[in-house]
Coordinates of C-alpha atoms in Angstrom, one line a residue:
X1 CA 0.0 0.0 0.0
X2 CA 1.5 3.1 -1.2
X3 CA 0.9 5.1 2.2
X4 CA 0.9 3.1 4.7
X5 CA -2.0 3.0 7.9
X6 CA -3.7 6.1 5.4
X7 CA -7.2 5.8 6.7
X8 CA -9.5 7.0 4.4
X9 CA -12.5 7.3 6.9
X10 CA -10.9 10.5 8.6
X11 CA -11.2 12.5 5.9
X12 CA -14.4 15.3 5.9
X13 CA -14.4 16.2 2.4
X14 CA -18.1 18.2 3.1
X15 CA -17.7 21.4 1.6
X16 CA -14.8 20.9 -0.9
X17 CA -14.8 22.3 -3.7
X18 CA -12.4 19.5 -5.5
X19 CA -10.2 16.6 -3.3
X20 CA -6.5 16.2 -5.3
X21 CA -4.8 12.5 -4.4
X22 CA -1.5 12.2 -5.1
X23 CA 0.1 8.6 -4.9
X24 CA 3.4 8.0 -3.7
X25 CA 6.6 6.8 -5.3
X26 CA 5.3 3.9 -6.2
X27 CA 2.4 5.7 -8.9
X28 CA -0.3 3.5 -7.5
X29 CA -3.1 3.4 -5.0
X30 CA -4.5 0.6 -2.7
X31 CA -7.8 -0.4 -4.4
X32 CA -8.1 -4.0 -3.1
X33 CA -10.7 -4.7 -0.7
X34 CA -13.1 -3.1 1.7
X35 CA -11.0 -1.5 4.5
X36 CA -10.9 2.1 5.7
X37 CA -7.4 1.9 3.7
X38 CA -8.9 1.4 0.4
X39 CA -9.2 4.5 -2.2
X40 CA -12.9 3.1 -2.6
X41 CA -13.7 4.5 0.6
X42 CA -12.5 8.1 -0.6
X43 CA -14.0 7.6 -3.6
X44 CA -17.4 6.9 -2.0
X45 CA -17.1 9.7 0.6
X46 CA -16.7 12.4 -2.5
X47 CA -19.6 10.7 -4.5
X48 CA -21.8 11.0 -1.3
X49 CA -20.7 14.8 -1.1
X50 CA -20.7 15.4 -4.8
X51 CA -16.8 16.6 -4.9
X52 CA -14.9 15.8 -7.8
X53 CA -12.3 13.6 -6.9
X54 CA -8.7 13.5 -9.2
X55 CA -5.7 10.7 -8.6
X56 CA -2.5 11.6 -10.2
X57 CA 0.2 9.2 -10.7
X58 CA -1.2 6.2 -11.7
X59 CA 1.2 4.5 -12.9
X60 CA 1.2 1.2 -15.7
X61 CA 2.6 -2.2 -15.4
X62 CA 1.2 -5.8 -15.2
X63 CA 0.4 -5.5 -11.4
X64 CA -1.4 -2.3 -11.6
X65 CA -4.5 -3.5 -13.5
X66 CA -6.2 -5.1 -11.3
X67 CA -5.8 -1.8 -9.0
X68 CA -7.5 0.4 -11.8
X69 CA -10.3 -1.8 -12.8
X70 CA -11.1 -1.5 -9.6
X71 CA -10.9 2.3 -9.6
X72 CA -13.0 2.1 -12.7
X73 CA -16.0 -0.1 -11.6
X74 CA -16.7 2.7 -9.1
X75 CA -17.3 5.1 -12.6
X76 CA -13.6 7.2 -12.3
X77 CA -12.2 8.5 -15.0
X78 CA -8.9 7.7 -16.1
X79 CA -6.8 9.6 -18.5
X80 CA -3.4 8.1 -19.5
X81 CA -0.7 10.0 -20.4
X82 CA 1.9 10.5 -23.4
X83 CA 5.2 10.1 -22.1
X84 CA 8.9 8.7 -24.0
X85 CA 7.2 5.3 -25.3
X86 CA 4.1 5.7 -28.1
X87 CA 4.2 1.8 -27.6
X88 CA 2.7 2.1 -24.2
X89 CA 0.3 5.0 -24.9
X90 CA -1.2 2.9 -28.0
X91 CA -1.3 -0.6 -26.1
X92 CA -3.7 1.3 -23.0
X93 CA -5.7 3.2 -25.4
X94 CA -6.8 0.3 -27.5
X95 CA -7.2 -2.2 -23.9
X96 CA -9.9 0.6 -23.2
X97 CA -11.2 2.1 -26.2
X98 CA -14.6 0.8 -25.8
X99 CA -15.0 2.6 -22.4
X100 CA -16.0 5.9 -22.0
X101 CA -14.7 7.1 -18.8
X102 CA -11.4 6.0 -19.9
X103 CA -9.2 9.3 -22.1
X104 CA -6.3 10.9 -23.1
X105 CA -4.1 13.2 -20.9
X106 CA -1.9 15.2 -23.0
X107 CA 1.2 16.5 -22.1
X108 CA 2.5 18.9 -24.4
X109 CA 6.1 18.9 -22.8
X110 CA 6.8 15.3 -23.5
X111 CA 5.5 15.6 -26.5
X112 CA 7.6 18.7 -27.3
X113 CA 10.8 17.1 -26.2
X114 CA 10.5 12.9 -26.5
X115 CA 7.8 12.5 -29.3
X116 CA 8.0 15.9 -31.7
X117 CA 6.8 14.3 -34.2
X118 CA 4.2 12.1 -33.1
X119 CA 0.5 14.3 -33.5
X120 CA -1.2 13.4 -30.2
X121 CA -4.2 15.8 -30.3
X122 CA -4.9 14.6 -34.3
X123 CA -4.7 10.8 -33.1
X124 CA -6.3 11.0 -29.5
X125 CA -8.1 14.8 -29.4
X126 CA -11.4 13.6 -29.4
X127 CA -10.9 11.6 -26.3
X128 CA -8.7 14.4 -24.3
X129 CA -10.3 14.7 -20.8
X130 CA -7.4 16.8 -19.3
X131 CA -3.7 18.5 -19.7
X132 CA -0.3 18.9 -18.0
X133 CA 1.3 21.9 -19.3
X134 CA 4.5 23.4 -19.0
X135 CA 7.2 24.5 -21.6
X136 CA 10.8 23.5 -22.6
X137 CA 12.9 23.7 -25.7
X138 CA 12.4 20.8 -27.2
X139 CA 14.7 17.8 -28.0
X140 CA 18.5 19.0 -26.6
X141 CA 20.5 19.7 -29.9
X142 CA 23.4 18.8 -28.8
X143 CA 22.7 16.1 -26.4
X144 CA 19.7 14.1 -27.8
X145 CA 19.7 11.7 -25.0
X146 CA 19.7 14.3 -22.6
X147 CA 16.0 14.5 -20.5
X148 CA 14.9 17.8 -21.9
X149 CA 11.5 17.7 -19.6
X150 CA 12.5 20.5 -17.7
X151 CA 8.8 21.8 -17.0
X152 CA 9.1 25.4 -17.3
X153 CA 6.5 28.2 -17.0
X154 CA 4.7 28.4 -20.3
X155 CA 6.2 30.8 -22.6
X156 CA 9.4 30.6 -21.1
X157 CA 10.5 27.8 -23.9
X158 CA 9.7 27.6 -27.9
X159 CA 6.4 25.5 -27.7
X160 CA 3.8 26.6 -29.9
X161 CA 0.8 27.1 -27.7
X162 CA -1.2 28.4 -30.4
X163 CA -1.1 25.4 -32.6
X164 CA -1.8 23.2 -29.7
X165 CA -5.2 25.6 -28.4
X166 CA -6.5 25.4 -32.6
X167 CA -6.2 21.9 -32.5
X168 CA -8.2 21.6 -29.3
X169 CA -10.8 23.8 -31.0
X170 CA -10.7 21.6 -33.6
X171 CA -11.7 18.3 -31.6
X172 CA -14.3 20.6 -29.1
X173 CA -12.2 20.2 -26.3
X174 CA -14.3 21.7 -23.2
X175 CA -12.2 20.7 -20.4
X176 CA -9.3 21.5 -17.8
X177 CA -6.0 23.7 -18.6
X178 CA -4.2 22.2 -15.5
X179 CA -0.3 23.2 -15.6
X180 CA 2.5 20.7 -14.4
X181 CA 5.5 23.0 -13.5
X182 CA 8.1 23.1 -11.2
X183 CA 8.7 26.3 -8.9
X184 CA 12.3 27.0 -9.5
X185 CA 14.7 30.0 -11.1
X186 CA 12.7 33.0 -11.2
X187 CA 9.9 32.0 -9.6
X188 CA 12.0 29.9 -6.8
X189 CA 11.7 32.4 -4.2
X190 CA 8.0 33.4 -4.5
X191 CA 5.5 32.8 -2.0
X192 CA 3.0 29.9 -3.0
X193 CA -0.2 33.1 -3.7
X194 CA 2.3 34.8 -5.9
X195 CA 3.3 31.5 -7.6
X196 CA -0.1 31.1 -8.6
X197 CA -0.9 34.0 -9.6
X198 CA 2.2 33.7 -12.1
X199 CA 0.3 30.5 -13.0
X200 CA -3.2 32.0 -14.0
X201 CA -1.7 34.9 -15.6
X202 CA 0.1 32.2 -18.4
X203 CA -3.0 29.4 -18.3
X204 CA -5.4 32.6 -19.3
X205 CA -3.1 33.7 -22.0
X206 CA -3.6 30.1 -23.2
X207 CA -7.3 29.9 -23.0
X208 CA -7.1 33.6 -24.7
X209 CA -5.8 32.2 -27.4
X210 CA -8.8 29.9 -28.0
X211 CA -11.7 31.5 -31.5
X212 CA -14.1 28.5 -29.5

């Protein structure tokens, strides 16, 4: 169990407007069984209360099925990710394509920097249920096995935002801008209300960019 003796029953999630899991270094969640210990519990607490409920990190492998079909009887939506290997991407897509609370999370940083040339929102954008956004400069030119994912503030790198917001227009896409950034040069030494405000100042000048 990713976090140990977490019991799930001591939560009071009455009056939230959202409830954010993240999972520990091991990308999963404990979803087997009954006990106060189980995410089901959680789950069932925010359906009760009507607060949306997201779980980040869920991570894929042969062990981890079982977790998430689990997760998904209980109606949550999954959304995997685009990360270094298409291979993986393709495989989880076409396990689940008959299911509708199962979508696409696009990252337009990996895609920038590991898979430039692979069209993501043309192949998946009409089964996009959610973003991570953040910048870089694409694959390193002089070292291309060098991890270029270095999650900058948006417009700090060369990614074309613009192209990315037309094609969301172009498959109707109605939901979430959520930014995946790390809080470092510049912006290291702000306080976490002037990080954010850093944050929705560059996530509107993305949805500004939107003719939808």
């Amino acid at each position: 169990m990713p976090y140990p003796d977490l019991d799930y029953s001591r939560f009071d999630v009455k009056g939230l407007d959202a409830v954010l899991h993240r999972t520990y270094h091991a990308g999963s969640v404990f979803a087997v069984g009954d006990s106060n210990n189980c995410i089901t519990t959680l789950i069932d607490k925010c359906e009760e209360e009507n607060v949306p409920l997201y779980i980040c990190g869920l991570k894929t492998g042969k062990d981890n099925y079982y977790s998430m079909s689990s997760i998904m009887d209980k109606g949550v939506k999954l959304a995997f990710e685009n990360l270094r290997k298409v291979g993986n991407l393709a495989v989880l897509v076409d396990r689940y394509e008959n299911m509708d609370h199962v979508g696409f999370c696009y990252d337009n940083g990996h895609a920038h920097c590991y898979t430039v040339h692979i069209p993501w929102l043309d192949i998946l954008g009409k089964r996009l249920s959610t973003t991570h956004l953040h910048d870089n400069w694409g694959l390193d030119k002089e070292d291309p096995r060098k991890d270029a994912d270095y999650h900058l503030m948006p417009f700090e790198g060369d990614f074309d935002f613009k192209d990315m917001v037309d094609k969301m227009d172009k498959y109707n896409y109605q939901g979430s801008l959520m930014l995946e950034l790390w809080q470092k040069g510049q912006w290291a030494d702000l306080s976490p209300e002037e990080f954010l405000k850093v944050c929705y100042e560059r996530v509107k000048r993305i949805r500004d960019m939107s003719e939808a």
